[in-house]
Short mmCIF file of C-alpha atoms (C1' of nucleotides) in Angstrom, two decimals:
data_model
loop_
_atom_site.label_atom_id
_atom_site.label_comp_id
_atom_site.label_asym_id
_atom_site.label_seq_id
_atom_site.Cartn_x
_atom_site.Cartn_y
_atom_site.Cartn_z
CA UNK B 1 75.54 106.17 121.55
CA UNK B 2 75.60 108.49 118.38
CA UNK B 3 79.16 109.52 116.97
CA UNK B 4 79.54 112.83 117.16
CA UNK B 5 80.95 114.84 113.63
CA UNK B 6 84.58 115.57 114.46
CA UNK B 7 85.99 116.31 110.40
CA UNK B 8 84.69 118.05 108.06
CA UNK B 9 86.47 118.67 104.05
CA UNK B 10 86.07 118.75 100.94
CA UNK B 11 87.69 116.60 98.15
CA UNK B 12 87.90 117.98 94.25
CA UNK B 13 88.69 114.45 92.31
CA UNK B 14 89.89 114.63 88.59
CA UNK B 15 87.04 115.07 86.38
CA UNK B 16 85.13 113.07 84.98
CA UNK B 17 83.74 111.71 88.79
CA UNK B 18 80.61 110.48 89.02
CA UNK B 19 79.87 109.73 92.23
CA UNK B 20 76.41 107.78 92.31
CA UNK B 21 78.35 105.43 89.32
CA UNK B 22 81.42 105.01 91.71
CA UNK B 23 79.94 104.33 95.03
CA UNK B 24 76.66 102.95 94.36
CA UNK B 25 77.88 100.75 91.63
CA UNK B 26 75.23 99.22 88.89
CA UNK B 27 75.80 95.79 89.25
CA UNK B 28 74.97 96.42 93.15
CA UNK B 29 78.84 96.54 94.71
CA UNK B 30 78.88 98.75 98.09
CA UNK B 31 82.01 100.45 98.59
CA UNK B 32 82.62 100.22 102.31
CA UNK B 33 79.33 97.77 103.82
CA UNK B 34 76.49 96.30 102.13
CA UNK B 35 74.27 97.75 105.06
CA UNK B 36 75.51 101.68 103.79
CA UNK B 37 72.95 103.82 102.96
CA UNK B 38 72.82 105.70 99.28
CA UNK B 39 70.01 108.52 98.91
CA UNK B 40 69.78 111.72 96.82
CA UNK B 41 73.66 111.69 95.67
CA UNK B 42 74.74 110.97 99.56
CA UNK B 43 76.74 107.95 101.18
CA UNK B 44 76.36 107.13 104.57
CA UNK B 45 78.76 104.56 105.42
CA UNK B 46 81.26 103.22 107.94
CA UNK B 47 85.18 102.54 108.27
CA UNK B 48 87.60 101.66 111.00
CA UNK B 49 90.57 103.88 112.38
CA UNK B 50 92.78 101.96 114.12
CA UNK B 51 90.53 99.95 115.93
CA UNK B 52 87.91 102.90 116.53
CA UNK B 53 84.86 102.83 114.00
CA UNK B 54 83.75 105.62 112.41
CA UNK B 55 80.82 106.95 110.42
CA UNK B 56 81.08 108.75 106.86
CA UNK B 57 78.97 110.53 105.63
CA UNK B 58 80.21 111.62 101.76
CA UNK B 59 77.97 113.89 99.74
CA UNK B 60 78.73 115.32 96.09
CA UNK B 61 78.15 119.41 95.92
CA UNK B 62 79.80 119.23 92.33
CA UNK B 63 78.72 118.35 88.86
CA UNK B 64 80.22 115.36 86.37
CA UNK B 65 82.46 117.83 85.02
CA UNK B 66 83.48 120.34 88.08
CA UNK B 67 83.70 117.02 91.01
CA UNK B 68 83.51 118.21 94.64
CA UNK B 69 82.60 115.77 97.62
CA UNK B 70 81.82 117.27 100.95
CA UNK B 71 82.75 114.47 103.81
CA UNK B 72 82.06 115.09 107.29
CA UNK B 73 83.63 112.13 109.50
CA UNK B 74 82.17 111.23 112.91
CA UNK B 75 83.71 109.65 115.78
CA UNK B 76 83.72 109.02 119.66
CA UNK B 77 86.82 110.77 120.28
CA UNK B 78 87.89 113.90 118.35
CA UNK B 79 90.50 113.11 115.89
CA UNK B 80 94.13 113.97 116.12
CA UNK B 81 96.17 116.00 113.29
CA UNK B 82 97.85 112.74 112.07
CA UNK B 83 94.72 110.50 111.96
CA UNK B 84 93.15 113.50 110.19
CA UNK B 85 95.85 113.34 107.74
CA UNK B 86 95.99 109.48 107.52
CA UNK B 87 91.81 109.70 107.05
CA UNK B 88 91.87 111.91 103.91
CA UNK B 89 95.10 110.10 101.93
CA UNK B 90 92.21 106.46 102.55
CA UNK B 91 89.41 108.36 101.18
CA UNK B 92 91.26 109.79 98.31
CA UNK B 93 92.22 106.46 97.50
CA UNK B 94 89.83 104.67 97.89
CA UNK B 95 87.77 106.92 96.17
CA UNK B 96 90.31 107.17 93.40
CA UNK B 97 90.12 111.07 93.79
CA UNK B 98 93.28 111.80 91.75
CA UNK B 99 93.24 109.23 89.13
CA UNK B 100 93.24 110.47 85.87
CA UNK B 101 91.30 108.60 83.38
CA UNK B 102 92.05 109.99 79.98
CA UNK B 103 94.28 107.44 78.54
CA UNK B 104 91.64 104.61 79.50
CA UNK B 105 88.81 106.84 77.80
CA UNK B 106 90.92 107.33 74.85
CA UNK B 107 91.93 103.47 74.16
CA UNK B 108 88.37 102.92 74.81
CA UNK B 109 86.82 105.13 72.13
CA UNK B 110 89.20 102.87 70.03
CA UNK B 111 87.96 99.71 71.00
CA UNK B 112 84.89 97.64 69.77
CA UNK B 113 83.59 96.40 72.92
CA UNK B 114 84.55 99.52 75.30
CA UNK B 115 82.98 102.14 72.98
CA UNK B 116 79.82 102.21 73.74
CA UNK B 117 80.12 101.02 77.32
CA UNK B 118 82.65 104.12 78.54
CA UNK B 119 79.65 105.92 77.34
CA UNK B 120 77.18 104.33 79.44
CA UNK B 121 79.35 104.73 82.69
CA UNK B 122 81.33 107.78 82.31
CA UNK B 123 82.86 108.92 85.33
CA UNK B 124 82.66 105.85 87.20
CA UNK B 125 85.91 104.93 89.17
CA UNK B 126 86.95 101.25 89.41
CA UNK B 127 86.99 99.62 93.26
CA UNK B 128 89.10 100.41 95.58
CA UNK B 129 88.31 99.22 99.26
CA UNK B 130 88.94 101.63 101.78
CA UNK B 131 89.87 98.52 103.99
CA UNK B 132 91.75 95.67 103.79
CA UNK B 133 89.72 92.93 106.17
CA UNK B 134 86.40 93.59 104.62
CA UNK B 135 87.58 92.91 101.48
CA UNK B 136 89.41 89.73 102.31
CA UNK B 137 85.88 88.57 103.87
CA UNK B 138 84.27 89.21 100.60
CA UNK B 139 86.73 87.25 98.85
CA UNK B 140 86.96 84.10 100.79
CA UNK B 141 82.72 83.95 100.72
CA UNK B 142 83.49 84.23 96.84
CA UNK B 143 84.83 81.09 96.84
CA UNK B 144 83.11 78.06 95.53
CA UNK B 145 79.63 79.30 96.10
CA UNK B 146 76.96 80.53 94.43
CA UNK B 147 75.89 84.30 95.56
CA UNK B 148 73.33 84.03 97.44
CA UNK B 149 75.00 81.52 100.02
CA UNK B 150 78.58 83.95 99.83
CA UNK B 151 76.14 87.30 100.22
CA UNK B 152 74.34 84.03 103.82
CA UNK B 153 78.00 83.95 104.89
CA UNK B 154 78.64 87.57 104.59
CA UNK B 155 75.76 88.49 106.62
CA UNK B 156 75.60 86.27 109.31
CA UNK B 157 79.38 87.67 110.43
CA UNK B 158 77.99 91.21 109.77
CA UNK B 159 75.44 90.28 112.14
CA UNK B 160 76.76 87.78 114.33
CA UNK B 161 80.12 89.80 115.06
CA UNK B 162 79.54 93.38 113.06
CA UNK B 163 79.17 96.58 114.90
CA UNK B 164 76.64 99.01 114.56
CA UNK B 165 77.69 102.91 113.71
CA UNK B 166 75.19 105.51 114.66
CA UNK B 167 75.34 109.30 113.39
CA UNK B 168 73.80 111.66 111.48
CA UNK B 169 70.39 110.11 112.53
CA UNK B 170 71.61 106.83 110.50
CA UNK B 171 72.63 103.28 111.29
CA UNK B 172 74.74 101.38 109.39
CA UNK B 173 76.36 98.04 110.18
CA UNK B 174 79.81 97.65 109.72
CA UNK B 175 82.26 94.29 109.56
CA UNK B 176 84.27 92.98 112.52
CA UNK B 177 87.67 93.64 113.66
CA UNK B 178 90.22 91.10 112.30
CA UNK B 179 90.46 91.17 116.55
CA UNK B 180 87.01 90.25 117.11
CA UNK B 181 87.45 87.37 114.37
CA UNK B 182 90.73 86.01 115.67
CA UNK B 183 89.48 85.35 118.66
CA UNK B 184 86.89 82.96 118.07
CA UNK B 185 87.17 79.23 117.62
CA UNK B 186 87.15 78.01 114.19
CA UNK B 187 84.44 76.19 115.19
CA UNK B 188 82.69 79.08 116.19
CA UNK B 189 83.03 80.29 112.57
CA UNK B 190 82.00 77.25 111.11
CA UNK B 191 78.67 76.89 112.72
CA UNK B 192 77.57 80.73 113.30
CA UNK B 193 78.75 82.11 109.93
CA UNK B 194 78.17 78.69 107.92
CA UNK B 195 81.43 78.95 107.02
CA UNK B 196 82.55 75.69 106.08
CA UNK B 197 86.02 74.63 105.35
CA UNK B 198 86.78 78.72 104.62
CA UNK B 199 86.38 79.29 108.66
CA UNK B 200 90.13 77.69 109.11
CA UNK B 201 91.01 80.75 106.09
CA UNK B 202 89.35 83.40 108.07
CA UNK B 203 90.81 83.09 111.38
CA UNK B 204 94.41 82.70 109.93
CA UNK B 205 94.12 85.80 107.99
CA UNK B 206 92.04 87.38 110.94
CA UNK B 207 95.44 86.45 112.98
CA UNK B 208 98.01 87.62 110.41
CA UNK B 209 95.81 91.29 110.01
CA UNK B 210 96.04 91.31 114.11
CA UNK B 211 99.72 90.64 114.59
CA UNK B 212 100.82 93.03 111.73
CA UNK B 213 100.26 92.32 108.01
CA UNK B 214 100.52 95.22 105.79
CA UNK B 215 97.39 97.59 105.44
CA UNK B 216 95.75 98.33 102.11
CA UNK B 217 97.28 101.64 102.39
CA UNK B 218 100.73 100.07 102.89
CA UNK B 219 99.91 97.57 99.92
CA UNK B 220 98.98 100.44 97.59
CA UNK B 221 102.23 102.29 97.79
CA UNK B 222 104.24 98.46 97.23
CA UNK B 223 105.07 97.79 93.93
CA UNK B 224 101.71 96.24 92.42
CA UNK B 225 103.36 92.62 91.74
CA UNK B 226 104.80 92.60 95.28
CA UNK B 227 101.77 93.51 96.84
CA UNK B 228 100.07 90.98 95.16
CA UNK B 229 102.95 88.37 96.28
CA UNK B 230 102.27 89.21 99.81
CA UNK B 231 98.12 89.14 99.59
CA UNK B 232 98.93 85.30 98.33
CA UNK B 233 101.03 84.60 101.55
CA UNK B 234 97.47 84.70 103.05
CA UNK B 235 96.11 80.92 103.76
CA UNK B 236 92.83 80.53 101.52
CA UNK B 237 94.13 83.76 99.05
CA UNK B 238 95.31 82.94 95.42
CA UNK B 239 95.51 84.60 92.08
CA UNK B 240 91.93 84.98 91.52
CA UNK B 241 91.39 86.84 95.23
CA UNK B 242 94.85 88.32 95.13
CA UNK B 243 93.74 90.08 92.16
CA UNK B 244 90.52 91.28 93.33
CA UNK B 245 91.45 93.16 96.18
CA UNK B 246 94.65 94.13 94.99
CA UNK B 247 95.03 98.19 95.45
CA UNK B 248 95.98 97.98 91.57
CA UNK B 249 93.35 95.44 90.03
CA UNK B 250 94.32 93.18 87.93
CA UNK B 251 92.06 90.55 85.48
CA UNK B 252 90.53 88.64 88.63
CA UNK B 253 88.60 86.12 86.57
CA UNK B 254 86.83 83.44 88.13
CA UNK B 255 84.31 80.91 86.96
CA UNK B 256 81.36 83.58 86.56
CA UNK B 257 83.38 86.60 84.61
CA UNK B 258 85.16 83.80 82.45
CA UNK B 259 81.56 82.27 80.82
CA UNK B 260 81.09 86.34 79.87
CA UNK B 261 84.44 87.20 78.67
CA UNK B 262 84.10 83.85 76.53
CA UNK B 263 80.98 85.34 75.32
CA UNK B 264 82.31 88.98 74.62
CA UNK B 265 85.71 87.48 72.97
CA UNK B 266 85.22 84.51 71.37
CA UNK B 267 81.54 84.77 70.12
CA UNK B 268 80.62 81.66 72.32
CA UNK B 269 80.01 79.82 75.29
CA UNK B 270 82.57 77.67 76.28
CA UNK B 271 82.39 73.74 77.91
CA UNK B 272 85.06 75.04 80.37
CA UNK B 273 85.12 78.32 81.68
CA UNK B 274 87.83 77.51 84.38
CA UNK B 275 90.16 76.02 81.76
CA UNK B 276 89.76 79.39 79.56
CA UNK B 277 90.92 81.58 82.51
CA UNK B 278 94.77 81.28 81.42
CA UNK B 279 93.96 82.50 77.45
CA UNK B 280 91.21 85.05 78.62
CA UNK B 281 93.67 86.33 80.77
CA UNK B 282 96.39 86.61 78.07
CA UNK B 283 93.68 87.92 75.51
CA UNK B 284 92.87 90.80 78.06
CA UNK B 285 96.66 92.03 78.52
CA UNK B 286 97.52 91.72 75.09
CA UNK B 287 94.55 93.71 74.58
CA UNK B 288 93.96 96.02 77.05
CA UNK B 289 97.28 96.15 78.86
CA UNK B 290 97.25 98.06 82.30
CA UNK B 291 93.77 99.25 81.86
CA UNK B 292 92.65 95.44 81.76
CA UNK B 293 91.15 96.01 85.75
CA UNK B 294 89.32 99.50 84.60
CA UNK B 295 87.79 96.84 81.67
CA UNK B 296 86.95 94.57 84.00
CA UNK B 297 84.91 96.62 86.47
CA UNK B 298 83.85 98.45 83.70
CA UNK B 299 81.93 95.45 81.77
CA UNK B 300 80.80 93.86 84.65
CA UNK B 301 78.81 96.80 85.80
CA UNK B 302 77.27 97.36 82.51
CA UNK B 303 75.96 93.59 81.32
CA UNK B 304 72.14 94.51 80.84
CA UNK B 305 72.94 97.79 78.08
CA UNK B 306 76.00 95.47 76.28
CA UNK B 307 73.42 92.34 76.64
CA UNK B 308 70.79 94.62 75.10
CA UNK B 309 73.32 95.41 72.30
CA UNK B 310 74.92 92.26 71.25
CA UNK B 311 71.18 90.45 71.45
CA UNK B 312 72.76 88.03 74.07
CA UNK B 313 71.91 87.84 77.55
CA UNK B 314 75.10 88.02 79.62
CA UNK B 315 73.09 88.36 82.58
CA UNK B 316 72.27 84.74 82.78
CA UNK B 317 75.27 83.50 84.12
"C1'" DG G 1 61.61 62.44 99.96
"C1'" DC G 2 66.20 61.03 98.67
"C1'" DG G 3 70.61 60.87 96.21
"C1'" DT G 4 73.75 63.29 93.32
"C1'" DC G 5 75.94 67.16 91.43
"C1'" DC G 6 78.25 71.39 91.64
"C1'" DA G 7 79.10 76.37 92.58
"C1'" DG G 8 81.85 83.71 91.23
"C1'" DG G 9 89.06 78.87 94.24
"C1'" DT G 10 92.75 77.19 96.89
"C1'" DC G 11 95.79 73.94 98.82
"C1'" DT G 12 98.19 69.63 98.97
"C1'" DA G 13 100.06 65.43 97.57
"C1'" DC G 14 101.86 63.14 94.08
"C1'" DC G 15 104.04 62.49 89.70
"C1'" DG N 1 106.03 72.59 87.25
"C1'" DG N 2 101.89 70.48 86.34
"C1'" DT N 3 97.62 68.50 87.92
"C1'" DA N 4 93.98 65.46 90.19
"C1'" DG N 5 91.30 65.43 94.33
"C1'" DA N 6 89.49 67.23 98.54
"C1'" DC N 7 87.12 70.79 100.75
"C1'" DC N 8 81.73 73.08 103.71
"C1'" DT N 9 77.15 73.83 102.56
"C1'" DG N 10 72.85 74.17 100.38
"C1'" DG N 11 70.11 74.75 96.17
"C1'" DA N 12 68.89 72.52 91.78
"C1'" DC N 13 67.73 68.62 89.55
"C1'" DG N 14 66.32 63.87 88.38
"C1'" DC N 15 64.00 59.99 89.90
#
DNA sequence: GCGTCCAGGTCTACC
DNA sequence: GGTAGACCTGGACGC
């Protein structure tokens, strides 16, 4: 049965938004679900309130410059005052609506590397995941694999245990409920998703989420060290995936963005890109201090045009 | 076709 | 506190 529209705003972000750049990223990220659906500067997408799923549908009506977004929200059930409330602070979050990005810009324009590459992206707003459980899924599929069996993992639980969200004449598919995952076997997990030894990771975090674990929006107002302490409680979560989903990114290097930040730093590619992670990770504070996460997203989402000008390809890795 | 290696980390045991 | 070694699975590679 279609959701019916039950919300309908407007959000004005600090300029510069763009919002094809921030939602639609280059190097291919989905914000919410990789099953979303991005045509003519509109998102259709899904989320979960509470445990009810919902369908967004996010549209910009503004210009670079002068931002706007028009979101109309659709659910089963109309929406109370508070969950109205509690709806808009996720999306301006997660969309970054009121971050201010003048002080990156400016450090940028000072920078060799970030010059030309704030140029090529302006307006683009680093991630932020509107949920928490998605984006510890992502994470643990991360993990010692190559992409294309983490993106086989990924979707065989959006398909095996996702949920599909009709409205607006759209269907999108959208992740299971830490519920839904905690109560299957690990076994379960292992076989249907391919999981490997990652299944045990997923149901204990599936668990922890569905017996009261912080939410992202709790983790965002925590001190960013502490909520990073408390993402690493998680069995199967460490630095490297702490960091990632982290409301406040850090440097989340792993094996891939090291053998490119060797390239971009050091001139060269190195024998051991896991070893480097400590220095690269020093390098980038000392040199880019809080803004290191907004450098992180930023390069990574910009490879081909910095490949193009540096005459190496850092799309090979 | 078969064996071996290793990948977009983390945990544990051991020193 | 530092660090090998194990961990699922499947694609790449050498033979």
């Amino acid at each position: 049965m279609a959701l019916k529209e039950s919300l309908s705003m407007e959000l004005e972000p600090v300029a510069p938004f763009n919002f094809k750049l921030s939602v639609h990223k280059p190097a291919g990220w989905w914000w919410s679900t990789p099953y979303e659906l991005f045509q003519d500067e509109t998102l259709w997408t899904a989320a979960r309130l509470g445990g009810d799923l919902l369908g967004l549908k996010l549209h910009s009506v503004g210009t670079l410059l002068k931002p706007k977004l028009s979101c109309a929200v659709y659910s089963k059930n109309s929406l109370s005052d508070k969950e109205k409330i509690h709806l808009t602070e996720t999306l301006s979050r997660a969309l970054r609506i009121n971050e201010d990005l003048c002080d990156f810009y400016s450090m940028a324009e000072r920078d060799e590397i970030l010059r030309e590459v704030v140029h090529d992206l302006y307006g683009l707003r680093t991630t932020a995941w509107p949920e928490l459980f998605p984006a510890l899924i992502l994470v643990l599929t991360l993990q010692m694999a190559p992409w294309k069996r983490s993106s086989e993992m990924m979707d065989l639980l959006l398909k095996n245990y996702g949920d599909d969200v009709n409205f607006d004449g759209k269907t999108v598919r959208y992740w299971p409920s830490p519920g839904k995952i905690a109560a299957l076997t690990v076994e379960e997990l292992r076989s249907k998703a391919k999981l490997g030894y990652r299944a045990r990771n997923l149901s204990s975090i599936a668990k922890e989420l569905n017996g009261g674990f912080p939410s992202m929006e709790d983790l965002y107002v925590m001190d960013p060290e502490e909520a990073k302490e408390k993402l690493m409680t998680l069995r199967g979560i460490g630095e490297y995936s702490a960091e990632l989903i982290s409301p406040r990114m850090g440097f989340p290097l792993d094996v891939w963005s090291a053998k490119i930040f060797n390239v971009l730093f050091f001139k060269k590619e190195t024998d051991s890109p896991r070893g480097s992670i400590p220095d690269l990770k020093k390098t980038a504070e000392k040199h880019w201090g809080e803004w290191r996460g907004h450098v992180f997203t930023y390069i990574l989402n910009d490879l081909p045009k910095i490949s193009e000008r540096m005459g190496v390809d850092l799309t090979k890795f």
